[in-house]
């Protein structure tokens, strides 16, 4: 399936919700340290409910370690500073969907990494800053999954 990657997430409930998203869609969730919380944080656990054991979650010490472990062919970095929409991509299983931390988004040095194959945005009304991190990941994951026939879904 797809690989959701949160670069240095800060808000525990967003990661808890992403754990549920990963469990319900068959995606992997990859978290890049430093995290703004501990994985045993009550808010992470509460948002993830009983889905923690159904999800594949990996915490990487840094992006270089993640790239080495995943060896991705395609990495889509989500940023409000892109012109291409998330729905313009033909997603393939194994794609990495990279999201930045709340509230700043992905820094330029991450967006410029050679592993990043494309910068993509989720449309929203003018004058708005960003979507909630877990909601943004959900929007993209469900579009990617839809394009691939909702493989494995009931």
mmCIF file of N, CA, C and O in Angstrom, residues 27-123:
data_model
loop_
_atom_site.group_PDB
_atom_site.id
_atom_site.type_symbol
_atom_site.label_atom_id
_atom_site.label_comp_id
_atom_site.label_asym_id
_atom_site.label_seq_id
_atom_site.Cartn_x
_atom_site.Cartn_y
_atom_site.Cartn_z
ATOM 1 N N UNK A 27 -2.067 1.292 5.021
ATOM 2 C CA UNK A 27 -0.854 2.077 4.800
ATOM 3 C C UNK A 27 0.125 1.852 5.947
ATOM 4 O O UNK A 27 -0.260 1.425 7.024
ATOM 5 N N UNK A 28 1.373 2.163 5.686
ATOM 6 C CA UNK A 28 2.375 2.227 6.743
ATOM 7 C C UNK A 28 2.468 3.683 7.186
ATOM 8 O O UNK A 28 2.312 4.592 6.374
ATOM 9 N N UNK A 29 2.749 3.899 8.456
ATOM 10 C CA UNK A 29 2.988 5.239 8.970
ATOM 11 C C UNK A 29 4.434 5.324 9.423
ATOM 12 O O UNK A 29 4.879 4.517 10.244
ATOM 13 N N UNK A 30 5.161 6.296 8.887
ATOM 14 C CA UNK A 30 6.560 6.511 9.228
ATOM 15 C C UNK A 30 6.688 7.888 9.859
ATOM 16 O O UNK A 30 6.260 8.889 9.276
ATOM 17 N N UNK A 31 7.250 7.930 11.050
ATOM 18 C CA UNK A 31 7.423 9.167 11.799
ATOM 19 C C UNK A 31 8.903 9.497 11.887
ATOM 20 O O UNK A 31 9.718 8.627 12.218
ATOM 21 N N UNK A 32 9.250 10.738 11.589
ATOM 22 C CA UNK A 32 10.639 11.166 11.595
ATOM 23 C C UNK A 32 10.893 12.015 12.834
ATOM 24 O O UNK A 32 10.227 13.020 13.051
ATOM 25 N N UNK A 33 11.863 11.596 13.637
ATOM 26 C CA UNK A 33 12.213 12.324 14.858
ATOM 27 C C UNK A 33 12.989 13.590 14.538
ATOM 28 O O UNK A 33 13.570 13.691 13.460
ATOM 29 N N UNK A 34 12.965 14.562 15.462
ATOM 30 C CA UNK A 34 12.335 14.454 16.779
ATOM 31 C C UNK A 34 10.824 14.654 16.704
ATOM 32 O O UNK A 34 10.326 15.441 15.906
ATOM 33 N N UNK A 35 10.123 13.895 17.541
ATOM 34 C CA UNK A 35 8.684 14.047 17.676
ATOM 35 C C UNK A 35 8.422 15.066 18.781
ATOM 36 O O UNK A 35 9.201 15.179 19.715
ATOM 37 N N UNK A 36 7.312 15.761 18.687
ATOM 38 C CA UNK A 36 6.968 16.735 19.705
ATOM 39 C C UNK A 36 6.255 16.114 20.894
ATOM 40 O O UNK A 36 5.625 16.820 21.684
ATOM 41 N N UNK A 37 6.363 14.794 21.045
ATOM 42 C CA UNK A 37 5.655 14.033 22.071
ATOM 43 C C UNK A 37 6.263 12.648 22.124
ATOM 44 O O UNK A 37 7.034 12.269 21.240
ATOM 45 N N UNK A 38 5.908 11.883 23.123
ATOM 46 C CA UNK A 38 6.318 10.482 23.203
ATOM 47 C C UNK A 38 5.210 9.595 22.650
ATOM 48 O O UNK A 38 4.027 9.936 22.727
ATOM 49 N N UNK A 39 5.571 8.476 22.103
ATOM 50 C CA UNK A 39 4.560 7.564 21.535
ATOM 51 C C UNK A 39 3.642 6.995 22.608
ATOM 52 O O UNK A 39 2.574 6.479 22.304
ATOM 53 N N UNK A 40 4.040 7.092 23.863
ATOM 54 C CA UNK A 40 3.178 6.623 24.944
ATOM 55 C C UNK A 40 2.275 7.750 25.463
ATOM 56 O O UNK A 40 1.505 7.542 26.402
ATOM 57 N N UNK A 41 2.361 8.925 24.850
ATOM 58 C CA UNK A 41 1.549 10.072 25.248
ATOM 59 C C UNK A 41 0.066 9.691 25.259
ATOM 60 O O UNK A 41 -0.424 9.032 24.345
ATOM 61 N N UNK A 42 -0.634 10.105 26.277
ATOM 62 C CA UNK A 42 -2.053 9.787 26.435
ATOM 63 C C UNK A 42 -2.873 10.254 25.239
ATOM 64 O O UNK A 42 -3.786 9.556 24.792
ATOM 65 N N UNK A 43 -2.553 11.425 24.683
ATOM 66 C CA UNK A 43 -3.320 11.949 23.555
ATOM 67 C C UNK A 43 -3.110 11.126 22.290
ATOM 68 O O UNK A 43 -4.037 10.962 21.498
ATOM 69 N N UNK A 44 -1.912 10.605 22.092
ATOM 70 C CA UNK A 44 -1.664 9.712 20.948
ATOM 71 C C UNK A 44 -2.497 8.449 21.123
ATOM 72 O O UNK A 44 -3.173 7.998 20.200
ATOM 73 N N UNK A 45 -2.435 7.882 22.300
ATOM 74 C CA UNK A 45 -3.175 6.644 22.580
ATOM 75 C C UNK A 45 -4.681 6.861 22.436
ATOM 76 O O UNK A 45 -5.386 6.046 21.840
ATOM 77 N N UNK A 46 -5.195 7.958 22.989
ATOM 78 C CA UNK A 46 -6.629 8.229 22.950
ATOM 79 C C UNK A 46 -7.108 8.401 21.505
ATOM 80 O O UNK A 46 -8.122 7.851 21.111
ATOM 81 N N UNK A 47 -6.385 9.175 20.702
ATOM 82 C CA UNK A 47 -6.794 9.408 19.316
ATOM 83 C C UNK A 47 -6.692 8.132 18.485
ATOM 84 O O UNK A 47 -7.492 7.909 17.579
ATOM 85 N N UNK A 48 -5.718 7.282 18.798
ATOM 86 C CA UNK A 48 -5.541 6.039 18.052
ATOM 87 C C UNK A 48 -6.445 4.915 18.512
ATOM 88 O O UNK A 48 -6.546 3.880 17.856
ATOM 89 N N UNK A 49 -7.113 5.118 19.652
ATOM 90 C CA UNK A 49 -8.008 4.109 20.242
ATOM 91 C C UNK A 49 -7.338 2.743 20.265
ATOM 92 O O UNK A 49 -6.194 2.611 20.657
ATOM 93 N N UNK A 50 -8.053 1.730 19.823
ATOM 94 C CA UNK A 50 -7.512 0.366 19.848
ATOM 95 C C UNK A 50 -6.891 -0.035 18.507
ATOM 96 O O UNK A 50 -6.714 -1.207 18.224
ATOM 97 N N UNK A 51 -6.534 0.953 17.689
ATOM 98 C CA UNK A 51 -5.983 0.675 16.368
ATOM 99 C C UNK A 51 -4.456 0.554 16.365
ATOM 100 O O UNK A 51 -3.875 0.159 15.365
ATOM 101 N N UNK A 52 -3.809 0.885 17.470
ATOM 102 C CA UNK A 52 -2.346 0.878 17.502
ATOM 103 C C UNK A 52 -1.765 -0.469 17.090
ATOM 104 O O UNK A 52 -0.788 -0.518 16.348
ATOM 105 N N UNK A 53 -2.368 -1.541 17.541
ATOM 106 C CA UNK A 53 -1.828 -2.867 17.235
ATOM 107 C C UNK A 53 -2.173 -3.331 15.826
ATOM 108 O O UNK A 53 -1.597 -4.295 15.332
ATOM 109 N N UNK A 54 -3.105 -2.651 15.159
ATOM 110 C CA UNK A 54 -3.472 -3.000 13.786
ATOM 111 C C UNK A 54 -2.693 -2.194 12.752
ATOM 112 O O UNK A 54 -2.808 -2.450 11.565
ATOM 113 N N UNK A 55 -1.932 -1.216 13.199
ATOM 114 C CA UNK A 55 -1.203 -0.334 12.287
ATOM 115 C C UNK A 55 0.276 -0.669 12.277
ATOM 116 O O UNK A 55 0.833 -1.110 13.275
ATOM 117 N N UNK A 56 0.887 -0.423 11.133
ATOM 118 C CA UNK A 56 2.332 -0.540 11.007
ATOM 119 C C UNK A 56 2.919 0.858 11.162
ATOM 120 O O UNK A 56 2.725 1.714 10.293
ATOM 121 N N UNK A 57 3.583 1.093 12.280
ATOM 122 C CA UNK A 57 4.158 2.404 12.588
ATOM 123 C C UNK A 57 5.639 2.233 12.863
ATOM 124 O O UNK A 57 6.033 1.383 13.664
ATOM 125 N N UNK A 58 6.450 3.031 12.188
ATOM 126 C CA UNK A 58 7.889 3.000 12.383
ATOM 127 C C UNK A 58 8.372 4.408 12.700
ATOM 128 O O UNK A 58 7.998 5.355 12.008
ATOM 129 N N UNK A 59 9.177 4.533 13.720
ATOM 130 C CA UNK A 59 9.791 5.812 14.072
ATOM 131 C C UNK A 59 11.250 5.759 13.623
ATOM 132 O O UNK A 59 11.982 4.845 13.986
ATOM 133 N N UNK A 60 11.635 6.744 12.817
ATOM 134 C CA UNK A 60 13.000 6.824 12.295
ATOM 135 C C UNK A 60 13.730 7.981 12.982
ATOM 136 O O UNK A 60 13.133 9.033 13.213
ATOM 137 N N UNK A 61 15.013 7.827 13.275
ATOM 138 C CA UNK A 61 15.749 8.897 13.961
ATOM 139 C C UNK A 61 15.938 10.157 13.114
ATOM 140 O O UNK A 61 16.104 11.239 13.645
ATOM 141 N N UNK A 62 15.902 10.007 11.791
ATOM 142 C CA UNK A 62 16.043 11.162 10.890
ATOM 143 C C UNK A 62 15.636 10.733 9.489
ATOM 144 O O UNK A 62 15.374 9.546 9.238
ATOM 145 N N UNK A 63 15.589 11.695 8.571
ATOM 146 C CA UNK A 63 15.165 11.380 7.205
ATOM 147 C C UNK A 63 16.145 10.453 6.492
ATOM 148 O O UNK A 63 15.713 9.581 5.735
ATOM 149 N N UNK A 64 17.431 10.629 6.715
ATOM 150 C CA UNK A 64 18.399 9.750 6.050
ATOM 151 C C UNK A 64 18.164 8.292 6.428
ATOM 152 O O UNK A 64 18.233 7.404 5.572
ATOM 153 N N UNK A 65 17.873 8.036 7.684
ATOM 154 C CA UNK A 65 17.569 6.668 8.117
ATOM 155 C C UNK A 65 16.293 6.160 7.452
ATOM 156 O O UNK A 65 16.218 4.991 7.049
ATOM 157 N N UNK A 66 15.304 7.028 7.323
ATOM 158 C CA UNK A 66 14.056 6.628 6.660
ATOM 159 C C UNK A 66 14.291 6.309 5.188
ATOM 160 O O UNK A 66 13.804 5.298 4.679
ATOM 161 N N UNK A 67 15.047 7.169 4.511
ATOM 162 C CA UNK A 67 15.334 6.900 3.090
ATOM 163 C C UNK A 67 16.077 5.572 2.932
ATOM 164 O O UNK A 67 15.777 4.797 2.026
ATOM 165 N N UNK A 68 17.031 5.314 3.802
ATOM 166 C CA UNK A 68 17.783 4.057 3.730
ATOM 167 C C UNK A 68 16.890 2.853 3.957
ATOM 168 O O UNK A 68 17.027 1.828 3.288
ATOM 169 N N UNK A 69 15.972 2.959 4.903
ATOM 170 C CA UNK A 69 15.082 1.838 5.215
ATOM 171 C C UNK A 69 14.025 1.627 4.129
ATOM 172 O O UNK A 69 13.719 0.481 3.785
ATOM 173 N N UNK A 70 13.489 2.708 3.593
ATOM 174 C CA UNK A 70 12.370 2.594 2.654
ATOM 175 C C UNK A 70 12.798 2.473 1.196
ATOM 176 O O UNK A 70 12.073 1.879 0.396
ATOM 177 N N UNK A 71 13.904 3.083 0.846
ATOM 178 C CA UNK A 71 14.375 3.102 -0.537
ATOM 179 C C UNK A 71 13.235 3.447 -1.506
ATOM 180 O O UNK A 71 12.949 2.687 -2.439
ATOM 181 N N UNK A 72 12.612 4.598 -1.305
ATOM 182 C CA UNK A 72 11.433 4.931 -2.113
ATOM 183 C C UNK A 72 11.778 5.289 -3.549
ATOM 184 O O UNK A 72 12.804 5.908 -3.825
ATOM 185 N N UNK A 73 10.897 4.875 -4.452
ATOM 186 C CA UNK A 73 11.028 5.282 -5.848
ATOM 187 C C UNK A 73 10.409 6.651 -6.059
ATOM 188 O O UNK A 73 10.894 7.435 -6.865
ATOM 189 N N UNK A 74 9.295 6.893 -5.336
ATOM 190 C CA UNK A 74 8.594 8.171 -5.511
ATOM 191 C C UNK A 74 8.191 8.727 -4.147
ATOM 192 O O UNK A 74 7.631 8.000 -3.321
ATOM 193 N N UNK A 75 8.496 10.007 -3.962
ATOM 194 C CA UNK A 75 8.140 10.708 -2.733
ATOM 195 C C UNK A 75 7.395 11.974 -3.128
ATOM 196 O O UNK A 75 7.937 12.815 -3.867
ATOM 197 N N UNK A 76 6.174 12.107 -2.634
ATOM 198 C CA UNK A 76 5.371 13.294 -2.884
ATOM 199 C C UNK A 76 5.345 14.133 -1.609
ATOM 200 O O UNK A 76 4.841 13.683 -0.580
ATOM 201 N N UNK A 77 5.920 15.326 -1.689
ATOM 202 C CA UNK A 77 5.983 16.235 -0.548
ATOM 203 C C UNK A 77 4.806 17.196 -0.639
ATOM 204 O O UNK A 77 4.637 17.888 -1.656
ATOM 205 N N UNK A 78 4.010 17.246 0.405
ATOM 206 C CA UNK A 78 2.811 18.077 0.410
ATOM 207 C C UNK A 78 3.117 19.421 1.043
ATOM 208 O O UNK A 78 3.625 19.496 2.160
ATOM 209 N N UNK A 79 2.812 20.475 0.281
ATOM 210 C CA UNK A 79 3.121 21.832 0.693
ATOM 211 C C UNK A 79 2.116 22.791 0.066
ATOM 212 O O UNK A 79 1.665 22.576 -1.069
ATOM 213 N N UNK A 80 1.792 23.829 0.790
ATOM 214 C CA UNK A 80 0.904 24.869 0.256
ATOM 215 C C UNK A 80 1.608 25.680 -0.829
ATOM 216 O O UNK A 80 0.977 26.471 -1.517
ATOM 217 N N UNK A 81 2.908 25.456 -0.996
ATOM 218 C CA UNK A 81 3.705 26.232 -1.945
ATOM 219 C C UNK A 81 3.981 25.445 -3.228
ATOM 220 O O UNK A 81 5.030 25.621 -3.843
ATOM 221 N N UNK A 82 3.036 24.604 -3.627
ATOM 222 C CA UNK A 82 3.153 23.854 -4.879
ATOM 223 C C UNK A 82 1.985 24.254 -5.779
ATOM 224 O O UNK A 82 0.975 24.783 -5.310
ATOM 225 N N UNK A 83 2.106 23.979 -7.049
ATOM 226 C CA UNK A 83 1.018 24.324 -7.971
ATOM 227 C C UNK A 83 0.225 23.092 -8.408
ATOM 228 O O UNK A 83 -0.918 23.210 -8.823
ATOM 229 N N UNK A 84 0.804 21.921 -8.294
ATOM 230 C CA UNK A 84 0.146 20.685 -8.728
ATOM 231 C C UNK A 84 -0.734 20.142 -7.609
ATOM 232 O O UNK A 84 -0.303 20.060 -6.454
ATOM 233 N N UNK A 85 -1.972 19.764 -7.936
ATOM 234 C CA UNK A 85 -2.907 19.245 -6.943
ATOM 235 C C UNK A 85 -2.673 17.760 -6.660
ATOM 236 O O UNK A 85 -2.237 17.009 -7.531
ATOM 237 N N UNK A 86 -3.053 17.356 -5.467
ATOM 238 C CA UNK A 86 -2.934 15.949 -5.053
ATOM 239 C C UNK A 86 -3.703 15.026 -5.993
ATOM 240 O O UNK A 86 -3.316 13.886 -6.200
ATOM 241 N N UNK A 87 -4.780 15.502 -6.582
ATOM 242 C CA UNK A 87 -5.609 14.679 -7.469
ATOM 243 C C UNK A 87 -5.026 14.580 -8.879
ATOM 244 O O UNK A 87 -5.554 13.827 -9.705
ATOM 245 N N UNK A 88 -3.941 15.295 -9.163
ATOM 246 C CA UNK A 88 -3.284 15.223 -10.473
ATOM 247 C C UNK A 88 -2.250 14.106 -10.555
ATOM 248 O O UNK A 88 -1.693 13.857 -11.616
ATOM 249 N N UNK A 89 -1.980 13.452 -9.438
ATOM 250 C CA UNK A 89 -0.951 12.417 -9.368
ATOM 251 C C UNK A 89 -1.580 11.053 -9.644
ATOM 252 O O UNK A 89 -2.689 10.770 -9.194
ATOM 253 N N UNK A 90 -0.886 10.203 -10.381
ATOM 254 C CA UNK A 90 -1.277 8.803 -10.540
ATOM 255 C C UNK A 90 -0.486 8.011 -9.503
ATOM 256 O O UNK A 90 0.675 7.665 -9.724
ATOM 257 N N UNK A 91 -1.118 7.754 -8.380
ATOM 258 C CA UNK A 91 -0.440 7.102 -7.263
ATOM 259 C C UNK A 91 -0.226 5.621 -7.514
ATOM 260 O O UNK A 91 -1.046 4.956 -8.153
ATOM 261 N N UNK A 92 0.886 5.114 -6.979
ATOM 262 C CA UNK A 92 1.226 3.707 -7.093
ATOM 263 C C UNK A 92 1.543 3.169 -5.700
ATOM 264 O O UNK A 92 2.115 3.886 -4.873
ATOM 265 N N UNK A 93 1.181 1.904 -5.437
ATOM 266 C CA UNK A 93 1.559 1.313 -4.150
ATOM 267 C C UNK A 93 3.061 1.488 -3.915
ATOM 268 O O UNK A 93 3.866 1.367 -4.843
ATOM 269 N N UNK A 94 3.416 1.808 -2.692
ATOM 270 C CA UNK A 94 4.808 2.051 -2.345
ATOM 271 C C UNK A 94 5.185 3.521 -2.332
ATOM 272 O O UNK A 94 6.239 3.886 -1.803
ATOM 273 N N UNK A 95 4.345 4.375 -2.917
ATOM 274 C CA UNK A 95 4.622 5.811 -2.896
ATOM 275 C C UNK A 95 4.707 6.303 -1.456
ATOM 276 O O UNK A 95 3.957 5.841 -0.588
ATOM 277 N N UNK A 96 5.597 7.260 -1.224
ATOM 278 C CA UNK A 96 5.710 7.921 0.068
ATOM 279 C C UNK A 96 4.978 9.251 -0.017
ATOM 280 O O UNK A 96 5.205 10.043 -0.940
ATOM 281 N N UNK A 97 4.090 9.477 0.931
ATOM 282 C CA UNK A 97 3.302 10.698 1.020
ATOM 283 C C UNK A 97 3.841 11.464 2.220
ATOM 284 O O UNK A 97 3.586 11.108 3.364
ATOM 285 N N UNK A 98 4.632 12.491 1.962
ATOM 286 C CA UNK A 98 5.408 13.190 2.982
ATOM 287 C C UNK A 98 4.718 14.485 3.408
ATOM 288 O O UNK A 98 4.445 15.353 2.569
ATOM 289 N N UNK A 99 4.472 14.604 4.709
ATOM 290 C CA UNK A 99 3.808 15.772 5.285
ATOM 291 C C UNK A 99 4.706 16.387 6.350
ATOM 292 O O UNK A 99 5.380 15.684 7.091
ATOM 293 N N UNK A 100 4.638 17.713 6.452
ATOM 294 C CA UNK A 100 5.464 18.436 7.406
ATOM 295 C C UNK A 100 4.787 18.653 8.736
ATOM 296 O O UNK A 100 3.608 18.351 8.915
ATOM 297 N N UNK A 101 5.549 19.196 9.677
ATOM 298 C CA UNK A 101 5.042 19.383 11.034
ATOM 299 C C UNK A 101 4.028 20.522 11.125
ATOM 300 O O UNK A 101 4.036 21.453 10.326
ATOM 301 N N UNK A 102 3.183 20.387 12.121
ATOM 302 C CA UNK A 102 2.306 21.474 12.457
ATOM 303 C C UNK A 102 3.133 22.477 13.265
ATOM 304 O O UNK A 102 3.911 22.058 14.099
ATOM 305 N N UNK A 103 3.106 23.679 13.120
ATOM 306 C CA UNK A 103 2.318 24.509 12.219
ATOM 307 C C UNK A 103 3.093 25.017 11.012
ATOM 308 O O UNK A 103 2.573 25.789 10.227
ATOM 309 N N UNK A 104 4.330 24.567 10.834
ATOM 310 C CA UNK A 104 5.198 25.194 9.830
ATOM 311 C C UNK A 104 5.218 24.515 8.472
ATOM 312 O O UNK A 104 5.597 25.122 7.481
ATOM 313 N N UNK A 105 4.874 23.248 8.383
ATOM 314 C CA UNK A 105 5.014 22.522 7.132
ATOM 315 C C UNK A 105 6.449 22.091 6.892
ATOM 316 O O UNK A 105 7.327 22.256 7.749
ATOM 317 N N UNK A 106 6.687 21.533 5.739
ATOM 318 C CA UNK A 106 8.021 21.023 5.409
ATOM 319 C C UNK A 106 8.994 22.168 5.164
ATOM 320 O O UNK A 106 8.692 23.092 4.398
ATOM 321 N N UNK A 107 10.175 22.103 5.772
ATOM 322 C CA UNK A 107 11.178 23.142 5.528
ATOM 323 C C UNK A 107 11.787 22.990 4.132
ATOM 324 O O UNK A 107 11.757 21.918 3.526
ATOM 325 N N UNK A 108 12.364 24.080 3.633
ATOM 326 C CA UNK A 108 12.948 24.096 2.287
ATOM 327 C C UNK A 108 13.988 22.998 2.105
ATOM 328 O O UNK A 108 14.053 22.370 1.041
ATOM 329 N N UNK A 109 14.807 22.735 3.143
ATOM 330 C CA UNK A 109 15.862 21.714 2.972
ATOM 331 C C UNK A 109 15.280 20.323 2.773
ATOM 332 O O UNK A 109 15.901 19.474 2.122
ATOM 333 N N UNK A 110 14.086 20.062 3.285
ATOM 334 C CA UNK A 110 13.428 18.774 3.037
ATOM 335 C C UNK A 110 12.799 18.781 1.650
ATOM 336 O O UNK A 110 12.941 17.819 0.885
ATOM 337 N N UNK A 111 12.121 19.859 1.300
ATOM 338 C CA UNK A 111 11.504 19.951 -0.030
ATOM 339 C C UNK A 111 12.540 19.833 -1.143
ATOM 340 O O UNK A 111 12.228 19.340 -2.230
ATOM 341 N N UNK A 112 13.764 20.259 -0.883
ATOM 342 C CA UNK A 112 14.830 20.233 -1.893
ATOM 343 C C UNK A 112 15.633 18.933 -1.918
ATOM 344 O O UNK A 112 16.542 18.798 -2.737
ATOM 345 N N UNK A 113 15.289 17.985 -1.053
ATOM 346 C CA UNK A 113 16.056 16.727 -1.025
ATOM 347 C C UNK A 113 15.882 15.967 -2.348
ATOM 348 O O UNK A 113 14.796 15.991 -2.935
ATOM 349 N N UNK A 114 16.933 15.291 -2.806
ATOM 350 C CA UNK A 114 16.835 14.575 -4.085
ATOM 351 C C UNK A 114 15.814 13.437 -4.068
ATOM 352 O O UNK A 114 15.325 13.039 -5.136
ATOM 353 N N UNK A 115 15.463 12.918 -2.905
ATOM 354 C CA UNK A 115 14.474 11.845 -2.826
ATOM 355 C C UNK A 115 13.060 12.340 -3.156
ATOM 356 O O UNK A 115 12.201 11.557 -3.536
ATOM 357 N N UNK A 116 12.817 13.635 -2.970
ATOM 358 C CA UNK A 116 11.492 14.207 -3.239
ATOM 359 C C UNK A 116 11.318 14.317 -4.748
ATOM 360 O O UNK A 116 12.040 15.058 -5.412
ATOM 361 N N UNK A 117 10.367 13.558 -5.281
ATOM 362 C CA UNK A 117 10.164 13.532 -6.728
ATOM 363 C C UNK A 117 9.152 14.566 -7.201
ATOM 364 O O UNK A 117 9.139 14.914 -8.375
ATOM 365 N N UNK A 118 8.301 15.059 -6.293
ATOM 366 C CA UNK A 118 7.324 16.068 -6.691
ATOM 367 C C UNK A 118 6.797 16.786 -5.457
ATOM 368 O O UNK A 118 6.713 16.197 -4.372
ATOM 369 N N UNK A 119 6.456 18.045 -5.636
ATOM 370 C CA UNK A 119 5.785 18.835 -4.603
ATOM 371 C C UNK A 119 4.324 18.957 -5.009
ATOM 372 O O UNK A 119 4.025 19.258 -6.170
ATOM 373 N N UNK A 120 3.449 18.741 -4.042
ATOM 374 C CA UNK A 120 2.029 18.660 -4.340
ATOM 375 C C UNK A 120 1.254 19.450 -3.286
ATOM 376 O O UNK A 120 1.693 19.545 -2.136
ATOM 377 N N UNK A 121 0.098 19.964 -3.672
ATOM 378 C CA UNK A 121 -0.746 20.694 -2.738
ATOM 379 C C UNK A 121 -2.145 20.114 -2.713
ATOM 380 O O UNK A 121 -2.569 19.461 -3.657
ATOM 381 N N UNK A 122 -2.841 20.376 -1.633
ATOM 382 C CA UNK A 122 -4.258 20.053 -1.510
ATOM 383 C C UNK A 122 -4.992 21.377 -1.674
ATOM 384 O O UNK A 122 -4.679 22.347 -0.980
ATOM 385 N N UNK A 123 -5.967 21.462 -2.584
ATOM 386 C CA UNK A 123 -6.628 22.746 -2.796
ATOM 387 C C UNK A 123 -7.407 23.194 -1.559
ATOM 388 O O UNK A 123 -7.914 22.374 -0.793
#
